[in-house]
PDB file of C-alpha atoms in Angstrom:
ATOM      1  CA  MET J   1     -22.181 145.218 177.382  1.00  0.00           C
ATOM      2  CA  GLU J   2     -22.255 145.391 174.136  1.00  0.00           C
ATOM      3  CA  TYR J   3     -19.657 144.485 171.650  1.00  0.00           C
ATOM      4  CA  SER J   4     -19.291 144.960 168.296  1.00  0.00           C
ATOM      5  CA  THR J   5     -17.399 141.811 167.599  1.00  0.00           C
ATOM      6  CA  LEU J   6     -18.655 139.605 170.486  1.00  0.00           C
ATOM      7  CA  LEU J   7     -21.668 138.983 171.967  1.00  0.00           C
ATOM      8  CA  TYR J   8     -21.546 138.150 175.786  1.00  0.00           C
ATOM      9  CA  GLY J   9     -24.214 137.445 178.361  1.00  0.00           C
ATOM     10  CA  VAL J  10     -24.617 135.569 181.671  1.00  0.00           C
ATOM     11  CA  GLU J  11     -27.378 133.075 182.756  1.00  0.00           C
ATOM     12  CA  ASP J  12     -27.107 130.270 185.902  1.00  0.00           C
ATOM     13  CA  GLY J  13     -23.247 131.317 186.346  1.00  0.00           C
ATOM     14  CA  ILE J  14     -22.471 130.973 182.762  1.00  0.00           C
ATOM     15  CA  GLY J  15     -20.950 133.358 180.197  1.00  0.00           C
ATOM     16  CA  THR J  16     -21.218 132.682 177.245  1.00  0.00           C
ATOM     17  CA  ILE J  17     -18.789 134.730 174.460  1.00  0.00           C
ATOM     18  CA  THR J  18     -19.989 134.272 170.616  1.00  0.00           C
ATOM     19  CA  ILE J  19     -17.473 135.760 168.382  1.00  0.00           C
ATOM     20  CA  ASN J  20     -19.565 137.360 165.803  1.00  0.00           C
ATOM     21  CA  ARG J  21     -18.075 137.872 162.364  1.00  0.00           C
ATOM     22  CA  PRO J  22     -20.436 135.778 160.432  1.00  0.00           C
ATOM     23  CA  LYS J  23     -20.037 136.596 157.110  1.00  0.00           C
ATOM     24  CA  ALA J  24     -16.121 136.499 157.756  1.00  0.00           C
ATOM     25  CA  LEU J  25     -16.452 133.277 159.450  1.00  0.00           C
ATOM     26  CA  ASN J  26     -15.707 134.837 162.934  1.00  0.00           C
ATOM     27  CA  ALA J  27     -11.863 135.622 161.592  1.00  0.00           C
ATOM     28  CA  LEU J  28     -10.369 137.815 164.245  1.00  0.00           C
ATOM     29  CA  ASN J  29      -8.921 141.638 163.622  1.00  0.00           C
ATOM     30  CA  GLY J  30      -8.620 144.524 165.373  1.00  0.00           C
ATOM     31  CA  ALA J  31     -11.555 145.046 166.102  1.00  0.00           C
ATOM     32  CA  VAL J  32     -12.443 141.304 168.263  1.00  0.00           C
ATOM     33  CA  MET J  33      -9.311 141.654 169.991  1.00  0.00           C
ATOM     34  CA  ALA J  34      -9.630 145.053 171.233  1.00  0.00           C
ATOM     35  CA  ASP J  35     -13.596 143.733 172.378  1.00  0.00           C
ATOM     36  CA  PHE J  36     -11.697 140.664 173.792  1.00  0.00           C
ATOM     37  CA  THR J  37      -9.676 143.148 176.074  1.00  0.00           C
ATOM     38  CA  ASP J  38     -11.861 145.309 177.369  1.00  0.00           C
ATOM     39  CA  LEU J  39     -14.350 141.809 178.476  1.00  0.00           C
ATOM     40  CA  LEU J  40     -11.518 139.694 179.965  1.00  0.00           C
ATOM     41  CA  PRO J  41     -10.946 141.459 182.637  1.00  0.00           C
ATOM     42  CA  LYS J  42     -14.705 142.562 183.635  1.00  0.00           C
ATOM     43  CA  ILE J  43     -14.911 138.503 183.264  1.00  0.00           C
ATOM     44  CA  ALA J  44     -12.292 137.905 185.753  1.00  0.00           C
ATOM     45  CA  ALA J  45     -13.857 139.892 188.216  1.00  0.00           C
ATOM     46  CA  ASP J  46     -16.932 138.553 188.137  1.00  0.00           C
ATOM     47  CA  GLU J  47     -18.131 136.596 191.110  1.00  0.00           C
ATOM     48  CA  ALA J  48     -21.423 135.654 190.082  1.00  0.00           C
ATOM     49  CA  VAL J  49     -19.136 134.130 186.535  1.00  0.00           C
ATOM     50  CA  LYS J  50     -18.769 130.404 187.401  1.00  0.00           C
ATOM     51  CA  VAL J  51     -17.479 128.665 183.994  1.00  0.00           C
ATOM     52  CA  VAL J  52     -17.317 130.757 180.492  1.00  0.00           C
ATOM     53  CA  ILE J  53     -17.804 128.819 177.153  1.00  0.00           C
ATOM     54  CA  ILE J  54     -16.698 131.055 174.030  1.00  0.00           C
ATOM     55  CA  THR J  55     -18.576 129.849 170.580  1.00  0.00           C
ATOM     56  CA  GLY J  56     -18.753 130.933 167.549  1.00  0.00           C
ATOM     57  CA  SER J  57     -22.027 133.343 165.321  1.00  0.00           C
ATOM     58  CA  GLY J  58     -23.740 130.870 162.939  1.00  0.00           C
ATOM     59  CA  ASN J  59     -22.915 126.467 161.931  1.00  0.00           C
ATOM     60  CA  LYS J  60     -20.178 127.120 159.671  1.00  0.00           C
ATOM     61  CA  SER J  61     -17.306 128.876 161.480  1.00  0.00           C
ATOM     62  CA  PHE J  62     -15.877 128.823 165.479  1.00  0.00           C
ATOM     63  CA  VAL J  63     -12.405 131.273 163.878  1.00  0.00           C
ATOM     64  CA  ALA J  64     -11.782 131.087 160.873  1.00  0.00           C
ATOM     65  CA  GLY J  65      -8.546 131.992 161.946  1.00  0.00           C
ATOM     66  CA  ALA J  66      -6.480 135.352 161.469  1.00  0.00           C
ATOM     67  CA  ASP J  67      -8.087 138.174 158.803  1.00  0.00           C
ATOM     68  CA  ILE J  68      -6.050 137.804 156.254  1.00  0.00           C
ATOM     69  CA  THR J  69      -7.050 140.738 154.949  1.00  0.00           C
ATOM     70  CA  GLU J  70      -6.009 142.891 157.710  1.00  0.00           C
ATOM     71  CA  MET J  71      -2.238 140.749 157.598  1.00  0.00           C
ATOM     72  CA  GLN J  72      -1.308 140.847 154.369  1.00  0.00           C
ATOM     73  CA  LYS J  73       0.227 144.231 153.967  1.00  0.00           C
ATOM     74  CA  MET J  74       1.671 144.124 157.681  1.00  0.00           C
ATOM     75  CA  SER J  75       5.687 145.371 157.989  1.00  0.00           C
ATOM     76  CA  ALA J  76       7.469 142.988 160.078  1.00  0.00           C
ATOM     77  CA  ILE J  77       6.795 145.552 163.101  1.00  0.00           C
ATOM     78  CA  GLU J  78       2.919 145.988 162.322  1.00  0.00           C
ATOM     79  CA  GLY J  79       3.046 141.698 162.389  1.00  0.00           C
ATOM     80  CA  ARG J  80       5.520 141.497 165.049  1.00  0.00           C
ATOM     81  CA  LYS J  81       2.581 143.520 167.174  1.00  0.00           C
ATOM     82  CA  TRP J  82      -0.435 141.796 165.827  1.00  0.00           C
ATOM     83  CA  GLY J  83       1.378 138.272 167.760  1.00  0.00           C
ATOM     84  CA  LYS J  84       2.440 140.069 170.441  1.00  0.00           C
ATOM     85  CA  LEU J  85      -1.148 141.414 170.670  1.00  0.00           C
ATOM     86  CA  GLY J  86      -2.714 137.554 170.182  1.00  0.00           C
ATOM     87  CA  HIS J  87      -0.668 136.010 172.954  1.00  0.00           C
ATOM     88  CA  GLU J  88      -1.329 138.935 175.002  1.00  0.00           C
ATOM     89  CA  VAL J  89      -5.341 138.059 174.965  1.00  0.00           C
ATOM     90  CA  PHE J  90      -5.167 134.033 174.822  1.00  0.00           C
ATOM     91  CA  ASP J  91      -3.290 134.381 177.849  1.00  0.00           C
ATOM     92  CA  LYS J  92      -6.232 136.857 179.365  1.00  0.00           C
ATOM     93  CA  ILE J  93      -7.857 133.526 178.365  1.00  0.00           C
ATOM     94  CA  GLU J  94      -5.692 130.546 179.861  1.00  0.00           C
ATOM     95  CA  LYS J  95      -5.569 132.460 182.904  1.00  0.00           C
ATOM     96  CA  LEU J  96      -8.789 133.298 183.410  1.00  0.00           C
ATOM     97  CA  PRO J  97      -9.789 132.105 187.356  1.00  0.00           C
ATOM     98  CA  GLN J  98     -12.970 130.580 185.741  1.00  0.00           C
ATOM     99  CA  PRO J  99     -13.009 127.449 184.071  1.00  0.00           C
ATOM    100  CA  VAL J 100     -13.245 127.895 180.431  1.00  0.00           C
ATOM    101  CA  ILE J 101     -15.329 125.892 177.357  1.00  0.00           C
ATOM    102  CA  ALA J 102     -14.724 126.265 173.727  1.00  0.00           C
ATOM    103  CA  ALA J 103     -17.896 125.081 172.076  1.00  0.00           C
ATOM    104  CA  VAL J 104     -15.918 124.391 168.550  1.00  0.00           C
ATOM    105  CA  ASN J 105     -19.036 124.312 165.899  1.00  0.00           C
ATOM    106  CA  GLY J 106     -17.220 124.741 163.006  1.00  0.00           C
ATOM    107  CA  PHE J 107     -14.026 126.019 161.490  1.00  0.00           C
ATOM    108  CA  ALA J 108     -10.978 126.197 164.200  1.00  0.00           C
ATOM    109  CA  LEU J 109      -7.918 127.086 161.767  1.00  0.00           C
ATOM    110  CA  GLY J 110      -5.013 129.512 162.742  1.00  0.00           C
ATOM    111  CA  GLY J 111      -6.196 131.641 165.481  1.00  0.00           C
ATOM    112  CA  GLY J 112      -9.134 130.018 165.590  1.00  0.00           C
ATOM    113  CA  CYS J 113      -7.677 126.706 166.600  1.00  0.00           C
ATOM    114  CA  GLU J 114      -5.151 128.619 169.184  1.00  0.00           C
ATOM    115  CA  LEU J 115      -7.640 130.218 169.908  1.00  0.00           C
ATOM    116  CA  ALA J 116      -9.618 126.476 171.293  1.00  0.00           C
ATOM    117  CA  MET J 117      -6.266 125.499 172.604  1.00  0.00           C
ATOM    118  CA  ALA J 118      -6.166 129.097 175.065  1.00  0.00           C
ATOM    119  CA  CYS J 119      -8.881 127.818 176.740  1.00  0.00           C
ATOM    120  CA  ASP J 120      -9.280 124.563 179.350  1.00  0.00           C
ATOM    121  CA  ILE J 121     -11.917 121.989 177.316  1.00  0.00           C
ATOM    122  CA  ARG J 122     -13.236 121.221 173.952  1.00  0.00           C
ATOM    123  CA  ILE J 123     -15.696 120.601 172.875  1.00  0.00           C
ATOM    124  CA  ALA J 124     -16.423 119.616 168.962  1.00  0.00           C
ATOM    125  CA  ALA J 125     -18.656 119.242 167.208  1.00  0.00           C
ATOM    126  CA  ASP J 126     -18.716 116.993 164.642  1.00  0.00           C
ATOM    127  CA  SER J 127     -18.637 119.372 161.455  1.00  0.00           C
ATOM    128  CA  ALA J 128     -15.819 120.776 163.405  1.00  0.00           C
ATOM    129  CA  LEU J 129     -11.778 121.338 161.486  1.00  0.00           C
ATOM    130  CA  PHE J 130      -9.259 121.830 162.773  1.00  0.00           C
ATOM    131  CA  GLY J 131      -5.409 122.747 161.222  1.00  0.00           C
ATOM    132  CA  GLN J 132      -3.034 125.485 161.540  1.00  0.00           C
ATOM    133  CA  PRO J 133      -2.275 126.395 157.837  1.00  0.00           C
ATOM    134  CA  GLU J 134       0.384 129.350 158.658  1.00  0.00           C
ATOM    135  CA  VAL J 135       2.515 127.206 156.888  1.00  0.00           C
ATOM    136  CA  GLY J 136       1.121 127.534 153.491  1.00  0.00           C
ATOM    137  CA  LEU J 137       0.155 131.345 153.760  1.00  0.00           C
ATOM    138  CA  GLY J 138       4.352 132.107 154.023  1.00  0.00           C
ATOM    139  CA  ILE J 139       4.313 132.946 157.947  1.00  0.00           C
ATOM    140  CA  THR J 140       4.219 130.804 161.550  1.00  0.00           C
ATOM    141  CA  PRO J 141       1.057 130.397 163.802  1.00  0.00           C
ATOM    142  CA  GLY J 142       1.589 133.797 165.870  1.00  0.00           C
ATOM    143  CA  PHE J 143      -1.182 133.440 168.604  1.00  0.00           C
ATOM    144  CA  ALA J 144       0.850 130.433 170.365  1.00  0.00           C
ATOM    145  CA  GLY J 145      -0.074 127.268 168.087  1.00  0.00           C
ATOM    146  CA  THR J 146       3.539 126.672 168.625  1.00  0.00           C
ATOM    147  CA  GLN J 147       3.213 126.423 172.373  1.00  0.00           C
ATOM    148  CA  ARG J 148       0.739 125.232 173.000  1.00  0.00           C
ATOM    149  CA  LEU J 149      -0.179 122.544 169.901  1.00  0.00           C
ATOM    150  CA  PRO J 150       2.821 120.565 171.531  1.00  0.00           C
ATOM    151  CA  ARG J 151       1.258 120.372 174.827  1.00  0.00           C
ATOM    152  CA  LEU J 152      -1.669 118.840 174.038  1.00  0.00           C
ATOM    153  CA  VAL J 153      -0.704 116.408 171.181  1.00  0.00           C
ATOM    154  CA  GLY J 154       2.930 115.665 171.680  1.00  0.00           C
ATOM    155  CA  LYS J 155       5.186 117.351 169.579  1.00  0.00           C
ATOM    156  CA  GLY J 156       5.879 114.633 166.923  1.00  0.00           C
ATOM    157  CA  ILE J 157       2.023 115.083 165.905  1.00  0.00           C
ATOM    158  CA  ALA J 158       2.240 118.510 166.030  1.00  0.00           C
ATOM    159  CA  LYS J 159       5.417 119.388 164.055  1.00  0.00           C
ATOM    160  CA  GLU J 160       3.451 117.451 161.417  1.00  0.00           C
ATOM    161  CA  LEU J 161       0.121 119.062 161.714  1.00  0.00           C
ATOM    162  CA  ILE J 162       2.603 122.595 161.510  1.00  0.00           C
ATOM    163  CA  TYR J 163       4.810 121.410 159.424  1.00  0.00           C
ATOM    164  CA  THR J 164       1.893 120.125 156.398  1.00  0.00           C
ATOM    165  CA  ALA J 165      -0.797 122.793 156.996  1.00  0.00           C
ATOM    166  CA  SER J 166      -2.456 119.845 157.370  1.00  0.00           C
ATOM    167  CA  ASN J 167      -6.176 119.754 158.660  1.00  0.00           C
ATOM    168  CA  ILE J 168      -7.955 118.044 160.875  1.00  0.00           C
ATOM    169  CA  ASP J 169     -11.950 116.608 161.852  1.00  0.00           C
ATOM    170  CA  ALA J 170     -13.358 116.792 164.427  1.00  0.00           C
ATOM    171  CA  GLN J 171     -12.606 112.554 164.760  1.00  0.00           C
ATOM    172  CA  GLU J 172      -9.583 112.687 164.384  1.00  0.00           C
ATOM    173  CA  ALA J 173      -8.969 115.621 166.740  1.00  0.00           C
ATOM    174  CA  TYR J 174     -10.565 113.340 170.070  1.00  0.00           C
ATOM    175  CA  ARG J 175      -8.138 111.298 168.948  1.00  0.00           C
ATOM    176  CA  ILE J 176      -4.924 112.991 169.546  1.00  0.00           C
ATOM    177  CA  GLY J 177      -6.121 114.493 172.622  1.00  0.00           C
ATOM    178  CA  LEU J 178      -7.275 118.444 171.197  1.00  0.00           C
ATOM    179  CA  ALA J 179     -10.476 117.775 171.693  1.00  0.00           C
ATOM    180  CA  ASN J 180     -11.925 116.695 174.674  1.00  0.00           C
ATOM    181  CA  LYS J 181     -15.466 115.870 173.215  1.00  0.00           C
ATOM    182  CA  VAL J 182     -17.434 114.954 169.366  1.00  0.00           C
ATOM    183  CA  VAL J 183     -20.898 115.425 169.476  1.00  0.00           C
ATOM    184  CA  PRO J 184     -23.824 116.345 166.766  1.00  0.00           C
ATOM    185  CA  ALA J 185     -23.361 120.107 165.452  1.00  0.00           C
ATOM    186  CA  ALA J 186     -27.041 120.204 166.719  1.00  0.00           C
ATOM    187  CA  GLU J 187     -26.288 119.129 169.707  1.00  0.00           C
ATOM    188  CA  LEU J 188     -22.685 121.638 170.798  1.00  0.00           C
ATOM    189  CA  MET J 189     -24.829 124.178 172.924  1.00  0.00           C
ATOM    190  CA  GLU J 190     -25.834 122.164 174.993  1.00  0.00           C
ATOM    191  CA  ALA J 191     -23.650 119.173 176.098  1.00  0.00           C
ATOM    192  CA  ALA J 192     -21.192 122.172 176.890  1.00  0.00           C
ATOM    193  CA  GLN J 193     -23.716 124.096 178.888  1.00  0.00           C
ATOM    194  CA  LYS J 194     -24.044 120.638 180.442  1.00  0.00           C
ATOM    195  CA  LEU J 195     -20.339 120.485 180.843  1.00  0.00           C
ATOM    196  CA  ALA J 196     -20.373 124.217 183.097  1.00  0.00           C
ATOM    197  CA  LYS J 197     -23.210 123.454 184.886  1.00  0.00           C
ATOM    198  CA  LYS J 198     -21.506 119.883 185.805  1.00  0.00           C
ATOM    199  CA  ILE J 199     -18.086 121.989 187.265  1.00  0.00           C
ATOM    200  CA  MET J 200     -20.677 124.472 188.945  1.00  0.00           C
ATOM    201  CA  SER J 201     -21.673 121.713 191.600  1.00  0.00           C
ATOM    202  CA  LYS J 202     -18.226 121.775 193.171  1.00  0.00           C
ATOM    203  CA  SER J 203     -16.178 124.161 195.385  1.00  0.00           C
ATOM    204  CA  SER J 204     -15.706 127.061 192.452  1.00  0.00           C
ATOM    205  CA  THR J 205     -12.632 128.096 194.668  1.00  0.00           C
ATOM    206  CA  ALA J 206     -11.611 124.384 194.542  1.00  0.00           C
ATOM    207  CA  VAL J 207     -11.509 124.202 191.358  1.00  0.00           C
ATOM    208  CA  GLN J 208      -9.951 128.236 190.657  1.00  0.00           C
ATOM    209  CA  LEU J 209      -7.084 126.828 192.214  1.00  0.00           C
ATOM    210  CA  CYS J 210      -6.782 123.197 190.589  1.00  0.00           C
ATOM    211  CA  LYS J 211      -7.285 125.320 187.321  1.00  0.00           C
ATOM    212  CA  ALA J 212      -3.843 127.687 188.513  1.00  0.00           C
ATOM    213  CA  ALA J 213      -2.355 124.519 189.899  1.00  0.00           C
ATOM    214  CA  ILE J 214      -2.171 123.319 186.479  1.00  0.00           C
ATOM    215  CA  ASN J 215      -1.538 125.887 185.003  1.00  0.00           C
ATOM    216  CA  GLU J 216       1.365 126.728 186.506  1.00  0.00           C
ATOM    217  CA  GLY J 217       2.844 123.434 187.082  1.00  0.00           C
ATOM    218  CA  LEU J 218       2.840 123.275 182.952  1.00  0.00           C
ATOM    219  CA  ASP J 219       4.957 126.259 183.096  1.00  0.00           C
ATOM    220  CA  VAL J 220       7.797 124.875 185.427  1.00  0.00           C
ATOM    221  CA  ASP J 221       9.683 121.706 186.553  1.00  0.00           C
ATOM    222  CA  LEU J 222       7.775 118.718 189.416  1.00  0.00           C
ATOM    223  CA  ALA J 223       9.672 119.937 192.265  1.00  0.00           C
ATOM    224  CA  SER J 224       8.285 123.105 191.574  1.00  0.00           C
ATOM    225  CA  GLY J 225       5.032 122.415 190.152  1.00  0.00           C
ATOM    226  CA  SER J 226       4.059 120.339 192.853  1.00  0.00           C
ATOM    227  CA  ALA J 227       5.403 122.238 195.773  1.00  0.00           C
ATOM    228  CA  TYR J 228       2.953 125.108 194.336  1.00  0.00           C
ATOM    229  CA  GLU J 229       0.286 122.063 194.378  1.00  0.00           C
ATOM    230  CA  SER J 230       0.970 122.243 198.626  1.00  0.00           C
ATOM    231  CA  GLU J 231      -0.064 125.640 199.336  1.00  0.00           C
ATOM    232  CA  VAL J 232      -3.216 125.439 196.939  1.00  0.00           C
ATOM    233  CA  PHE J 233      -4.185 122.201 198.940  1.00  0.00           C
ATOM    234  CA  GLY J 234      -3.398 124.298 202.492  1.00  0.00           C
ATOM    235  CA  LEU J 235      -5.439 127.634 201.610  1.00  0.00           C
ATOM    236  CA  CYS J 236      -8.393 125.038 201.115  1.00  0.00           C
ATOM    237  CA  PHE J 237      -8.670 123.913 204.579  1.00  0.00           C
ATOM    238  CA  ALA J 238      -9.111 128.155 205.420  1.00  0.00           C
ATOM    239  CA  THR J 239     -12.788 127.690 203.401  1.00  0.00           C
ATOM    240  CA  GLU J 240     -15.691 126.941 204.115  1.00  0.00           C
ATOM    241  CA  ASP J 241     -16.653 124.687 200.721  1.00  0.00           C
ATOM    242  CA  GLN J 242     -13.862 122.461 202.630  1.00  0.00           C
ATOM    243  CA  LYS J 243     -15.906 122.409 205.464  1.00  0.00           C
ATOM    244  CA  GLU J 244     -19.130 122.416 204.044  1.00  0.00           C
ATOM    245  CA  GLY J 245     -17.209 119.475 201.433  1.00  0.00           C
ATOM    246  CA  MET J 246     -15.997 117.075 203.877  1.00  0.00           C
ATOM    247  CA  THR J 247     -19.219 117.675 206.112  1.00  0.00           C
ATOM    248  CA  ALA J 248     -21.297 116.006 203.590  1.00  0.00           C
ATOM    249  CA  PHE J 249     -19.488 113.104 203.096  1.00  0.00           C
ATOM    250  CA  VAL J 250     -19.388 111.909 206.249  1.00  0.00           C
ATOM    251  CA  GLU J 251     -22.801 113.363 206.824  1.00  0.00           C
ATOM    252  CA  LYS J 252     -23.514 110.986 203.645  1.00  0.00           C
ATOM    253  CA  ARG J 253     -25.322 114.082 201.950  1.00  0.00           C
ATOM    254  CA  LYS J 254     -24.960 115.748 198.659  1.00  0.00           C
ATOM    255  CA  PRO J 255     -22.647 119.368 199.617  1.00  0.00           C
ATOM    256  CA  VAL J 256     -24.719 122.526 199.164  1.00  0.00           C
ATOM    257  CA  PHE J 257     -20.664 125.079 197.930  1.00  0.00           C
ATOM    258  CA  THR J 258     -21.420 128.596 198.107  1.00  0.00           C
ATOM    259  CA  GLY J 259     -17.393 129.989 196.586  1.00  0.00           C
ATOM    260  CA  LYS J 260     -16.368 130.625 200.203  1.00  0.00           C
TER     261      LYS J 260
END
């Protein structure tokens, strides 16, 4: 699959998406969103892909935000349509059945921070910079920054970051829970792939059901989330992976999962 703004490849069960607009610091524009819209359903349907990694081209920027030159002259109707498209694309990323790791290799500002937050796990290079600078441009975050950031770091910290348009470095992002891990920039992709392989050593069916249960539970009350968990827990007992995993445990050997 070839795209004008994305590089995509699959190796050993890991699908890697690289946003490839390095001269624009990988800023999100209509072409990027169109490429994501085409690619994501194909990944979702590909059983050979067990984990997805999203990163940016070059060593300066993951995604420096949405493309200001494209947004500058938008009308209110056009701005709403653009924001809605961003929500739709990032929701597709969040709802991919496969776990998604953001390998944040530099600027993750505005739409870039929002993209990283739509992923399940964020590994940051020590050179990464996170922030929601929108109020400094006279707008609000438009791709769910006001929704995902408080859910990740808490309401008070999220409000401070958004109200002040402050950028934070990788270590501060780790301290507040925005980044799961910080590694030297030269080791970023290796660390992301290592984590992907660790996830892949487990039952892909169970991992995907866990992702569904977590995502579903965050949007409902505890009782409803617990009921959903009970359902997916029960489903596990209809799988070959459950039988293999528990048999291997009893037999004191490593399980060999097939995702069935």
